[in-house]
mmCIF file of C-alpha atoms in Angstrom:
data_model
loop_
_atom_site.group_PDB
_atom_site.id
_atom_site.type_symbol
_atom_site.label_atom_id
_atom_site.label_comp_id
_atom_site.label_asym_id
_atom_site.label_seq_id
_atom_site.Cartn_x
_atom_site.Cartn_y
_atom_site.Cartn_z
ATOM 1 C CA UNK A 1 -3.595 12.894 11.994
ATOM 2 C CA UNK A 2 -3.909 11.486 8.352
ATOM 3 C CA UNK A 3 -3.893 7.804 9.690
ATOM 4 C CA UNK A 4 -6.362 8.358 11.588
ATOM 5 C CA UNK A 5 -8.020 10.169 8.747
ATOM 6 C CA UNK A 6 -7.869 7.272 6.702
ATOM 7 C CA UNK A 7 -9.598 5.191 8.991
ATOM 8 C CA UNK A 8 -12.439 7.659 9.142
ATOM 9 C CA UNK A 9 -12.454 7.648 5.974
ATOM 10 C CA UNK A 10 -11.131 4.606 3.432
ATOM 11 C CA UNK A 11 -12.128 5.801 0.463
ATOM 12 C CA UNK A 12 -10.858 9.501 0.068
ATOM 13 C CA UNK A 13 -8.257 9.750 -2.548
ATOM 14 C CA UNK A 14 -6.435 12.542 -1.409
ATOM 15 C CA UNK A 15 -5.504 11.147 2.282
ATOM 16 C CA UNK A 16 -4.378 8.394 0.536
ATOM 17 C CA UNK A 17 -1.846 10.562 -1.708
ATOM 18 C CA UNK A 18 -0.710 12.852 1.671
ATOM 19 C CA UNK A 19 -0.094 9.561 3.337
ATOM 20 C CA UNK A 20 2.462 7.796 0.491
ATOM 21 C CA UNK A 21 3.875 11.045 -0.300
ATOM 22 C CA UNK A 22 4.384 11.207 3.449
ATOM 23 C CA UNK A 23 5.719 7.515 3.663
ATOM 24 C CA UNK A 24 8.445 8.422 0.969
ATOM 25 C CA UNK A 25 9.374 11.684 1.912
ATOM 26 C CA UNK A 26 10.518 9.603 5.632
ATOM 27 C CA UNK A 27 11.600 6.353 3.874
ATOM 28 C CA UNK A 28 9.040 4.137 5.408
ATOM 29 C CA UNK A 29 9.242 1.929 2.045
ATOM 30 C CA UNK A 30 6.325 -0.679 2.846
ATOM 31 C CA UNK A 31 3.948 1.613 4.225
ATOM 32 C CA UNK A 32 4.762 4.029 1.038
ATOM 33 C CA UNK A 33 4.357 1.166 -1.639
ATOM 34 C CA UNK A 34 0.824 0.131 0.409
ATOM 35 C CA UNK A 35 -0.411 3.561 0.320
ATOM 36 C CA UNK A 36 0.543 4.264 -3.459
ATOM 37 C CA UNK A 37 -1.304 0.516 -4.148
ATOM 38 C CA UNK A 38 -4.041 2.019 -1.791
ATOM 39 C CA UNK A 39 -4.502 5.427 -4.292
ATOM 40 C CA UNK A 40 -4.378 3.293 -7.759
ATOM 41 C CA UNK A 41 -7.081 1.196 -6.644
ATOM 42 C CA UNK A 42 -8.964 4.634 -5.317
ATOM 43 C CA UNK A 43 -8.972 6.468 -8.837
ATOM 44 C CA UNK A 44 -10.444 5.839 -11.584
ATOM 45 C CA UNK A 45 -8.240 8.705 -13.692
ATOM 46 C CA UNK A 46 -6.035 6.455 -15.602
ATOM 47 C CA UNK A 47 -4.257 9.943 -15.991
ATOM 48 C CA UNK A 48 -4.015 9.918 -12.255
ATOM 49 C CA UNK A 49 -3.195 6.447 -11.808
ATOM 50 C CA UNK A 50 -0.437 6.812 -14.633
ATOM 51 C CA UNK A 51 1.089 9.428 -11.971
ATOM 52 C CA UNK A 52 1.031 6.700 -9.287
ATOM 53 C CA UNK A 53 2.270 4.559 -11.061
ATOM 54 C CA UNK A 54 5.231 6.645 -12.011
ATOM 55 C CA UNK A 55 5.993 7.275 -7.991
ATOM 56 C CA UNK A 56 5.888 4.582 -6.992
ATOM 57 C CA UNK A 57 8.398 3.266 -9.533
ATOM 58 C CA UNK A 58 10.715 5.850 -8.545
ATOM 59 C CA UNK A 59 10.675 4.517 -4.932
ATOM 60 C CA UNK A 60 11.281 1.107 -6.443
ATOM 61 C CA UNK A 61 14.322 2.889 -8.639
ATOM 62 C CA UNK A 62 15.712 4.269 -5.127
ATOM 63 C CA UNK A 63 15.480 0.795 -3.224
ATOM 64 C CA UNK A 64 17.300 -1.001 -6.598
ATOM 65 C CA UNK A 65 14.167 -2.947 -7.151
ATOM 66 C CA UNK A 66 14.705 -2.543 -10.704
ATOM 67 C CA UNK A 67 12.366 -5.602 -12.353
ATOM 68 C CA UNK A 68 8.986 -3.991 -10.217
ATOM 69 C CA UNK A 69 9.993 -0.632 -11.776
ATOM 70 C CA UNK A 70 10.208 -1.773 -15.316
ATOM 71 C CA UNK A 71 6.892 -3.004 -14.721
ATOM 72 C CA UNK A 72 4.995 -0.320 -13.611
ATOM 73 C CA UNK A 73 6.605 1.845 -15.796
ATOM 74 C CA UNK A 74 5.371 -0.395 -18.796
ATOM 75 C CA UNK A 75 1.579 -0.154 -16.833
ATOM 76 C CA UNK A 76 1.634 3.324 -16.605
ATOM 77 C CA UNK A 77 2.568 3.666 -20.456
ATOM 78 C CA UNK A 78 -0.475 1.512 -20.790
ATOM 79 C CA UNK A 79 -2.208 4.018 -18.947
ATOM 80 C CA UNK A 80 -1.115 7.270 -20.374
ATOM 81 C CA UNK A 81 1.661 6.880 -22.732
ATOM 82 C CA UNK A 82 1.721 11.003 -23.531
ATOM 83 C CA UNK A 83 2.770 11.106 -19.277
ATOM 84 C CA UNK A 84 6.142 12.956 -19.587
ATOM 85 C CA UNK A 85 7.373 11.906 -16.654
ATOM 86 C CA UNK A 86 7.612 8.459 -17.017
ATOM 87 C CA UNK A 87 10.519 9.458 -19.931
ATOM 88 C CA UNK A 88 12.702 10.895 -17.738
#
């Protein structure tokens, strides 16, 4: 199991992805935004983080949470402001 993964190990990057894709795929919204949090503060790619970033605004978008969205949007253009999706 990836939870039990994670506790294993904290610091791997790509359980941390699996488990807030996971989390947003089934609509668990808190456990998605911790995990996303979780992965930014994991990478160091501000390409990367620019793509976290960018999900996890679009679960913001989906729950109308529309002033944390702007945000992170404006962070991840900070980031990577050639990111295509964050145009869309």
């Amino acid at each position: 199991h990836l939870r039990s993964l994670q506790r294993e190990q904290p610091h791997n990057l790509s359980v941390a992805l699996y488990l807030s894709d996971l989390y947003a795929r089934t609509d668990q919204v808190h456990n998605a935004v911790a995990q996303h949090k979780h992965a930014y503060m994991l990478s160091e790619d501000p390409h990367m983080r620019a793509q976290i970033l960018a999900h996890l605004a679009i679960i913001y978008y989906d729950h109308h949470m529309f002033d944390q969205m702007s945000e992170l949007v404006a962070q991840a253009e900070r980031l990577n402001h050639n990111f295509a999706p964050l145009y869309n």
